[in-house]
CSV table of C-alpha atoms in Angstrom, one decimal:
chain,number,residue,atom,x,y,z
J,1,UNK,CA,-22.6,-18.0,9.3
J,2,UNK,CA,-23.2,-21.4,10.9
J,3,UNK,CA,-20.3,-22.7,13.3
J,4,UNK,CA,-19.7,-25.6,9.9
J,5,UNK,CA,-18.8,-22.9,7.6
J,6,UNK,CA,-16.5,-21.1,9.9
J,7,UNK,CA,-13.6,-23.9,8.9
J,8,UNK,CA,-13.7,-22.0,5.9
J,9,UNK,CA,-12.6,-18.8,7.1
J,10,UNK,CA,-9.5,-17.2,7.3
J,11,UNK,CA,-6.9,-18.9,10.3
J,12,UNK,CA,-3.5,-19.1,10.4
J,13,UNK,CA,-2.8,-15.8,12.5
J,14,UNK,CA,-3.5,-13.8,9.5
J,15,UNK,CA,-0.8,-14.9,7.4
J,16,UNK,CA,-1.4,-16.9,4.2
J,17,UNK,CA,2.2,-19.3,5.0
J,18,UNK,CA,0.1,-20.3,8.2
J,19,UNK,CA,-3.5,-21.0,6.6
J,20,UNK,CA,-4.0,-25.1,6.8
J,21,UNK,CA,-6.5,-25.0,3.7
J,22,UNK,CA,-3.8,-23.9,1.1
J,23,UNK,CA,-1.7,-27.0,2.7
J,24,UNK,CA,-4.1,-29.7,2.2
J,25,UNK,CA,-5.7,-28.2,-1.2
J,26,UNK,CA,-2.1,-28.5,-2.6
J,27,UNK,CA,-1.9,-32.2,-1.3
J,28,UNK,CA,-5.6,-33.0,-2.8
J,29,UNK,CA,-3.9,-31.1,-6.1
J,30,UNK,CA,-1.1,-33.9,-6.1
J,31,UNK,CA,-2.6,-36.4,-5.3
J,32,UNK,CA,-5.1,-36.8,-8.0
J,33,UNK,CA,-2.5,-36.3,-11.0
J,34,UNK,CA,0.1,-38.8,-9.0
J,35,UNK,CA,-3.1,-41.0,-9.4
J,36,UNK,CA,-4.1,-40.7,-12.4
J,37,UNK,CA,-0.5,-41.2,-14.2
J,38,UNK,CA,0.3,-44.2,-11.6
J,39,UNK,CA,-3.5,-45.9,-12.4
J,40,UNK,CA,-2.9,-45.2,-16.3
J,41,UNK,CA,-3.4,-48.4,-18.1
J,42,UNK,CA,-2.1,-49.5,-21.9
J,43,UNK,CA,-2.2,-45.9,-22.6
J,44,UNK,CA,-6.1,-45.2,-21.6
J,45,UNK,CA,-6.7,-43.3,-18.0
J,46,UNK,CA,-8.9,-44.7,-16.0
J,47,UNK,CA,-10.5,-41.6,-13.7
J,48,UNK,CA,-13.0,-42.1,-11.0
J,49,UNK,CA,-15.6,-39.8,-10.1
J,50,UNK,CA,-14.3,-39.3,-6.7
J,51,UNK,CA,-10.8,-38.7,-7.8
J,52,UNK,CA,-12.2,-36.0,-9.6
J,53,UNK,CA,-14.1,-34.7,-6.4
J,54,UNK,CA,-10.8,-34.6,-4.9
J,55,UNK,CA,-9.2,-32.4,-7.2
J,56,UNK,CA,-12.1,-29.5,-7.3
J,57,UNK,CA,-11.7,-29.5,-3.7
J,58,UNK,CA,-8.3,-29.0,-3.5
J,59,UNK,CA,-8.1,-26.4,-6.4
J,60,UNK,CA,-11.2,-24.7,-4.3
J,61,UNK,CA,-9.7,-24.4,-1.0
J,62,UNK,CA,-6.3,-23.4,-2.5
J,63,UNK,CA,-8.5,-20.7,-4.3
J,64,UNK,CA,-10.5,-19.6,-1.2
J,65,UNK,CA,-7.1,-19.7,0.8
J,66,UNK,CA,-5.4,-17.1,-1.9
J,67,UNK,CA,-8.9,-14.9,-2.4
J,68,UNK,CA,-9.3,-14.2,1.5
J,69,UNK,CA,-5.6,-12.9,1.8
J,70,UNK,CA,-4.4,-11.1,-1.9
J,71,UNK,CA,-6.8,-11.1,-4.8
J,72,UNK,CA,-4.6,-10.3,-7.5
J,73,UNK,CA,-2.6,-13.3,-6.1
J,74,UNK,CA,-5.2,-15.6,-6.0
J,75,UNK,CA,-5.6,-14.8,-10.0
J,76,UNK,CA,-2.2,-15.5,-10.9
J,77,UNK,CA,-1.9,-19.3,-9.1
J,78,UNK,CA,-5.3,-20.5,-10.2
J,79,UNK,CA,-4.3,-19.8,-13.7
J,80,UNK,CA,-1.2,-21.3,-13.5
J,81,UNK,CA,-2.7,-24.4,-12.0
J,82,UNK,CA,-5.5,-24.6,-14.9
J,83,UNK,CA,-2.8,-24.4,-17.1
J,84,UNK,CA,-0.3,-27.3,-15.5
J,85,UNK,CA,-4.3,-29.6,-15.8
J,86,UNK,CA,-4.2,-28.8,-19.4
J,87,UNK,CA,-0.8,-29.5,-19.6
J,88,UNK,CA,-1.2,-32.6,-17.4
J,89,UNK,CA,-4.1,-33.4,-19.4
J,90,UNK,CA,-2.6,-33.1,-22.6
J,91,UNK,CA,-0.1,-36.1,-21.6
J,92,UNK,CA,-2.4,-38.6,-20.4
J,93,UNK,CA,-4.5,-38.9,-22.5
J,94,UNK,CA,-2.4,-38.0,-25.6
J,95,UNK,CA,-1.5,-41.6,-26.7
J,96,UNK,CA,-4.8,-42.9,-25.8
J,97,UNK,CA,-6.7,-45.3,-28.6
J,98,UNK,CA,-9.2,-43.6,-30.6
J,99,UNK,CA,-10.8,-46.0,-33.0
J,100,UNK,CA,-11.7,-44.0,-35.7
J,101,UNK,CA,-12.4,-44.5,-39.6
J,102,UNK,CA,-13.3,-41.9,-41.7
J,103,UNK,CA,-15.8,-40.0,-39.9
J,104,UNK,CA,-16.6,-38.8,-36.0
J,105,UNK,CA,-18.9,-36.7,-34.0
J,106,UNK,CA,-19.0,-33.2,-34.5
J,107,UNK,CA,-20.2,-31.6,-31.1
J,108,UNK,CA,-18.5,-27.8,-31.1
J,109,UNK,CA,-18.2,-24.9,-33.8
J,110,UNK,CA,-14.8,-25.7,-34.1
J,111,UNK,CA,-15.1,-28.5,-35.7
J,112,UNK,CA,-17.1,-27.6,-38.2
J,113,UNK,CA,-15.7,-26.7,-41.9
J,114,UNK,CA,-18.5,-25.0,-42.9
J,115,UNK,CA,-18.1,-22.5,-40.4
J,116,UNK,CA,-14.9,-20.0,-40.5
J,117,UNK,CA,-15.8,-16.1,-39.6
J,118,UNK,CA,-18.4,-17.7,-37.1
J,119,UNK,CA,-15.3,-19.2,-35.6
J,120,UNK,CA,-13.9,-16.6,-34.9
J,121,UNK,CA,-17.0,-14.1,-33.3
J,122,UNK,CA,-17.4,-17.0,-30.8
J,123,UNK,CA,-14.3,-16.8,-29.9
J,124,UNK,CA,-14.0,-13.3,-29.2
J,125,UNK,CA,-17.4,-13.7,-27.7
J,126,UNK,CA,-16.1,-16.3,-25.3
J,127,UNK,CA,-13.2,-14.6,-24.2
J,128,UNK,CA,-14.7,-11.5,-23.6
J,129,UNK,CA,-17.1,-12.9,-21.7
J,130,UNK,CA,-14.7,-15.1,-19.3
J,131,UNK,CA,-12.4,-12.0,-18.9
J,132,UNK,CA,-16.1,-10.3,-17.9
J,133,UNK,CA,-16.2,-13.1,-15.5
J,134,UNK,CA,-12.7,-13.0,-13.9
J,135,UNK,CA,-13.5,-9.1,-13.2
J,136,UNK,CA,-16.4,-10.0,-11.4
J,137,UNK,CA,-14.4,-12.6,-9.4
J,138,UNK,CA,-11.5,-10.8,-8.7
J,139,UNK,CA,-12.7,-7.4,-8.6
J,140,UNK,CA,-9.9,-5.7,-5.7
J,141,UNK,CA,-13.0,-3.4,-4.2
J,142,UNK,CA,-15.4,-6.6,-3.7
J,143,UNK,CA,-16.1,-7.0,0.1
J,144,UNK,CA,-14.3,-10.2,1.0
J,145,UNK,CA,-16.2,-9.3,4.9
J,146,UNK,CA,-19.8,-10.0,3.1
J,147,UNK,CA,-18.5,-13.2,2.0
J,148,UNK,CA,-21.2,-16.1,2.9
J,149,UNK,CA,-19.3,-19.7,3.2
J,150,UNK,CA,-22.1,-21.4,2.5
J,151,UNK,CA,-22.4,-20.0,-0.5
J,152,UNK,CA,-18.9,-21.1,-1.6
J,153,UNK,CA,-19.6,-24.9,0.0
J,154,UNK,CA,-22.8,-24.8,-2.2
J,155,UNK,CA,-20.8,-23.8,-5.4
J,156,UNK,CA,-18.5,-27.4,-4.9
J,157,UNK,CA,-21.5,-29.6,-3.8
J,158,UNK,CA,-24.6,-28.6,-6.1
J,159,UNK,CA,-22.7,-26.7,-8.9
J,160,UNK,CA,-19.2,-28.7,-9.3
J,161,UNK,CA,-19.9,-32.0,-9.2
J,162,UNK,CA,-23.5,-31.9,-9.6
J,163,UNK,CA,-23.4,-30.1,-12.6
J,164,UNK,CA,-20.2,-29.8,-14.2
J,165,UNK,CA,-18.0,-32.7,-13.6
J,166,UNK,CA,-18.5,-36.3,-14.6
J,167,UNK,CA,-21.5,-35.8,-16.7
J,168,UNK,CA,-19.8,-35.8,-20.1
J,169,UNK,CA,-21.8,-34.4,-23.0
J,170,UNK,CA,-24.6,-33.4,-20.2
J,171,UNK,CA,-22.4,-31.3,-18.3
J,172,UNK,CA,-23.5,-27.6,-17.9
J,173,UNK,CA,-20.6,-26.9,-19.7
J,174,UNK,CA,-20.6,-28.9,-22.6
J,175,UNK,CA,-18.2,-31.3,-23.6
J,176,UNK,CA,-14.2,-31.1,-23.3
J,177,UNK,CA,-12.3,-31.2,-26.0
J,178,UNK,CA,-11.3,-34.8,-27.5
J,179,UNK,CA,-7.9,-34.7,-27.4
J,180,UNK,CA,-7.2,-38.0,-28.8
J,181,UNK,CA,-9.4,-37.7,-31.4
J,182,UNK,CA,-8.0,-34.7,-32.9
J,183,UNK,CA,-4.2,-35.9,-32.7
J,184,UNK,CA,-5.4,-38.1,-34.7
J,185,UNK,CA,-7.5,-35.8,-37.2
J,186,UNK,CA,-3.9,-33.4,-37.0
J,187,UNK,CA,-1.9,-36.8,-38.1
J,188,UNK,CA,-3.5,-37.8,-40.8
J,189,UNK,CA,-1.1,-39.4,-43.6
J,190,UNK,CA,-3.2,-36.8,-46.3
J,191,UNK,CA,-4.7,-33.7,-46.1
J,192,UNK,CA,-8.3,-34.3,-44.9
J,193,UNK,CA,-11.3,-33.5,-46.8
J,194,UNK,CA,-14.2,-32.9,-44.6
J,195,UNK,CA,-18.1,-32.7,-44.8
J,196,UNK,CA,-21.4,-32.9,-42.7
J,197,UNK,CA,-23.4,-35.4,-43.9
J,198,UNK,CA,-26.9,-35.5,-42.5
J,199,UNK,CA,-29.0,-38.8,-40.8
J,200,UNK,CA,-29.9,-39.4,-44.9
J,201,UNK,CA,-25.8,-39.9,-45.6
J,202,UNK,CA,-26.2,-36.8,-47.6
J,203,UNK,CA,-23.3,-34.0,-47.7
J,204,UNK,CA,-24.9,-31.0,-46.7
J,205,UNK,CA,-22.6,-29.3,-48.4
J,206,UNK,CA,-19.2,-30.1,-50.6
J,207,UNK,CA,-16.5,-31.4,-48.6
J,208,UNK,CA,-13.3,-29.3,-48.6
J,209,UNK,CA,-10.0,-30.0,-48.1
J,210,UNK,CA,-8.5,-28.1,-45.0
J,211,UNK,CA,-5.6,-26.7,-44.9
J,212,UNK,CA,-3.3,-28.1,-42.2
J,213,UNK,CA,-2.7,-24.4,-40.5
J,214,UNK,CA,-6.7,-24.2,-40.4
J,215,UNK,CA,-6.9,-27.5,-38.9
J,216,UNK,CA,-3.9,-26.3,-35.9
J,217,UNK,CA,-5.6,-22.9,-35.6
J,218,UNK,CA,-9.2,-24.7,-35.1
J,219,UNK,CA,-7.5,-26.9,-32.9
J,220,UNK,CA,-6.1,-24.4,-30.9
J,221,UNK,CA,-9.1,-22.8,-30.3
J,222,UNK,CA,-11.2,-25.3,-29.4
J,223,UNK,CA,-8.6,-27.2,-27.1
J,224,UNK,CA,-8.6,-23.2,-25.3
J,225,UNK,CA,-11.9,-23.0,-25.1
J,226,UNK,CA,-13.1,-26.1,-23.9
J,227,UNK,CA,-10.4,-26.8,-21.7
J,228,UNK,CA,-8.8,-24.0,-20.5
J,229,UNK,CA,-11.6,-21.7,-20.3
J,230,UNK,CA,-13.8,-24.2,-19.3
J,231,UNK,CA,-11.7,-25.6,-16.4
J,232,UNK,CA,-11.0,-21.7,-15.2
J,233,UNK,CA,-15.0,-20.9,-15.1
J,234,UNK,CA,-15.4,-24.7,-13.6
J,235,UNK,CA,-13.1,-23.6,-10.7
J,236,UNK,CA,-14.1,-20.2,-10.4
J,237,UNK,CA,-17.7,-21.1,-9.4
J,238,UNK,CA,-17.5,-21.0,-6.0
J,239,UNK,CA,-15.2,-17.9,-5.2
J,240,UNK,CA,-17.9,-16.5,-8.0
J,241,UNK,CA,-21.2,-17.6,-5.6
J,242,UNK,CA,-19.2,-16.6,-2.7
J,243,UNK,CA,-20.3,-13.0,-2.4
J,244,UNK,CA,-23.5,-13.4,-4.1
J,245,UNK,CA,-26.2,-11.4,-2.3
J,246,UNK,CA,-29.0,-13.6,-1.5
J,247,UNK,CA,-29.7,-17.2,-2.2
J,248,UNK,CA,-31.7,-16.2,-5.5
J,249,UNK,CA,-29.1,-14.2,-6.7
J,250,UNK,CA,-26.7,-18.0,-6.3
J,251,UNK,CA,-28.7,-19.8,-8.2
J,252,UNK,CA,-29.4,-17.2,-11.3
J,253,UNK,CA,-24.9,-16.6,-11.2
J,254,UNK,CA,-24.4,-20.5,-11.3
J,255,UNK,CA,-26.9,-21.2,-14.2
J,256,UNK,CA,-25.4,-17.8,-15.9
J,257,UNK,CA,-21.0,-19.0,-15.7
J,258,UNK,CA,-21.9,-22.3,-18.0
J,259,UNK,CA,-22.9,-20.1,-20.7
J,260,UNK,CA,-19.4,-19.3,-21.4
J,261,UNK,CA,-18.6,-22.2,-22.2
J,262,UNK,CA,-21.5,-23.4,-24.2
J,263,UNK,CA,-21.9,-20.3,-26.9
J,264,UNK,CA,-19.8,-23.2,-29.7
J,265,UNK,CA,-22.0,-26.0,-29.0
J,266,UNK,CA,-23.5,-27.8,-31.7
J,267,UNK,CA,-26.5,-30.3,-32.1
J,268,UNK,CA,-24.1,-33.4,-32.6
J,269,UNK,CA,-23.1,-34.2,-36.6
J,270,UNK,CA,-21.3,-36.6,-38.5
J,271,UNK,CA,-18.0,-35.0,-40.0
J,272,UNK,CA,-16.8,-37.2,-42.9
J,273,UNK,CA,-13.1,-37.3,-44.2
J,274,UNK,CA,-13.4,-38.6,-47.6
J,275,UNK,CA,-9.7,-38.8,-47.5
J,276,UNK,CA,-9.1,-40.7,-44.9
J,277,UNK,CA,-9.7,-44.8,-44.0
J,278,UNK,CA,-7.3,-45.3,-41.6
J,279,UNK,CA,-8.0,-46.0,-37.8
J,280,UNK,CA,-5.7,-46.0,-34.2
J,281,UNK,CA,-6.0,-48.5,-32.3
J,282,UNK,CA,-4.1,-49.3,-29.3
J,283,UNK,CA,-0.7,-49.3,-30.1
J,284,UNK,CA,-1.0,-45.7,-30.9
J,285,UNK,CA,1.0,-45.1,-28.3
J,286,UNK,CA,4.2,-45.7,-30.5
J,287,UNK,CA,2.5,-43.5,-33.7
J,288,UNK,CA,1.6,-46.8,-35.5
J,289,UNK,CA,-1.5,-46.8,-38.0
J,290,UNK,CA,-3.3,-49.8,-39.0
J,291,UNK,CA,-6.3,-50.4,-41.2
J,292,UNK,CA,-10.1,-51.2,-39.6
């Protein structure tokens, strides 16, 4: 270990009350949600890439703090915190404009009404594979001793935010879920009636009308899927990398987590809801609809 990644180790006298990281990841935490709601402008955020830098820090050194000193522990607050992002994300970007009429990019399984029992093997696949994952992280006979900080540093810098976060549709992960876009879809004045059409304008199959518990239920699991799951694999990444064996065995773990998160992916597609011409625009904020 190089005298640089010593910061990262345990201080504090042994306790976890008296470690410094845990103190200043919880201030980065704050900070970038007091941002974003304060910077929040007629109803649309605004996020900078280096706000988001500040945020995986913080989450990462309140992680690393937990990890060295109770596993288990450090399990329990990092999902809590990936559930208060979701929950913080959910209302900021909520009544966000989504101009929309008719028809939108299809980019996950989910969202496609030709697919239903395929819906729900990914899902089973994708959670089974992230609870795979969380074993592997937070396995109470791993070696915390063997940990390499370097590794862990290398998991923010070169796998966080150089491959995950502020990329959009490139990300390794894939894209998150458009929460605007599907209020909208979930508040449409009549049951929507959806198709693929392909780049001729032709359905490639006939549209159906879906059910507005189908429409909840796909909802549901996409928003868990590529939110939740993907922002608990996203911050996992470096306790993950941290007690890889070699170098080698870094680099085939961090191109391995994104996988997760990836199996619903589609090549993008025009969805078409033959029952809908309706738009939001930016007064959506107060539930208005207005015609394009």
């Amino acid at each position: 270990q190089t005298a640089c990644f010593s910061l990262f180790q345990p201080h504090g006298g042994g306790t976890l009350l008296t470690e410094p990281k845990i103190y200043l990841g919880v201030a980065m935490w704050i900070f970038y949600w007091a941002w974003s709601f304060h910077t929040k402008v007629d109803h649309e955020p605004k996020p900078e890439y280096w706000h988001k830098a500040v945020l995986v820090f913080g989450v990462d050194l309140i992680g690393l703090s937990l990890f060295q000193h109770d596993g288990v522990l450090a399990f329990r607050v990092l999902t809590l915190i990936n559930l208060s992002n979701c929950a913080f994300a959910v209302l900021l970007w909520h009544n966000a404009p989504y101009r929309y009429k008719g028809s939108f990019e299809v980019l996950s399984v989910y969202e496609d009404p030709r697919a239903c029992l395929q819906v729900v093997y990914i899902f089973l696949g994708q959670t089974f594979l992230l609870l795979y994952v969380l074993q592997s992280t937070f396995n109470p006979s791993g070696d915390k001793l063997s940990a390499n900080y370097g590794f862990w540093f290398a998991g923010y810098v070169a796998v966080q935010m150089g491959g995950l976060n502020g990329k959009g549709k490139m990300s390794a992960l894939g894209q998150v879920w458009n929460i605007e876009k599907w209020r909208h879809v979930l508040m449409s004045q009549r049951p929507p009636r959806l198709g693929i059409k392909d780049e001729s304008g032709i359905f490639q199959a006939e549209p159906r009308q879906m059910e507005q518990l189908e429409l909840y239920l796909r909802c549901f699991l996409g928003f868990t899927v590529n939110t939740f799951y993907r922002d608990i694999i996203a911050f996992l990444t470096p306790l993950l990398l941290l007690s890889s064996a070699d170098p080698m065995e870094l680099v085939q773990n961090a191109l391995a987590i994104a996988y997760v998160c990836t199996l619903d992916d589609l090549d993008p597609k025009m969805l078409v809801n033959e029952n809908d011409d309706i738009a939001v625009v930016s007064n959506a904020a107060v539930g208005e609809y207005v015609p394009l």
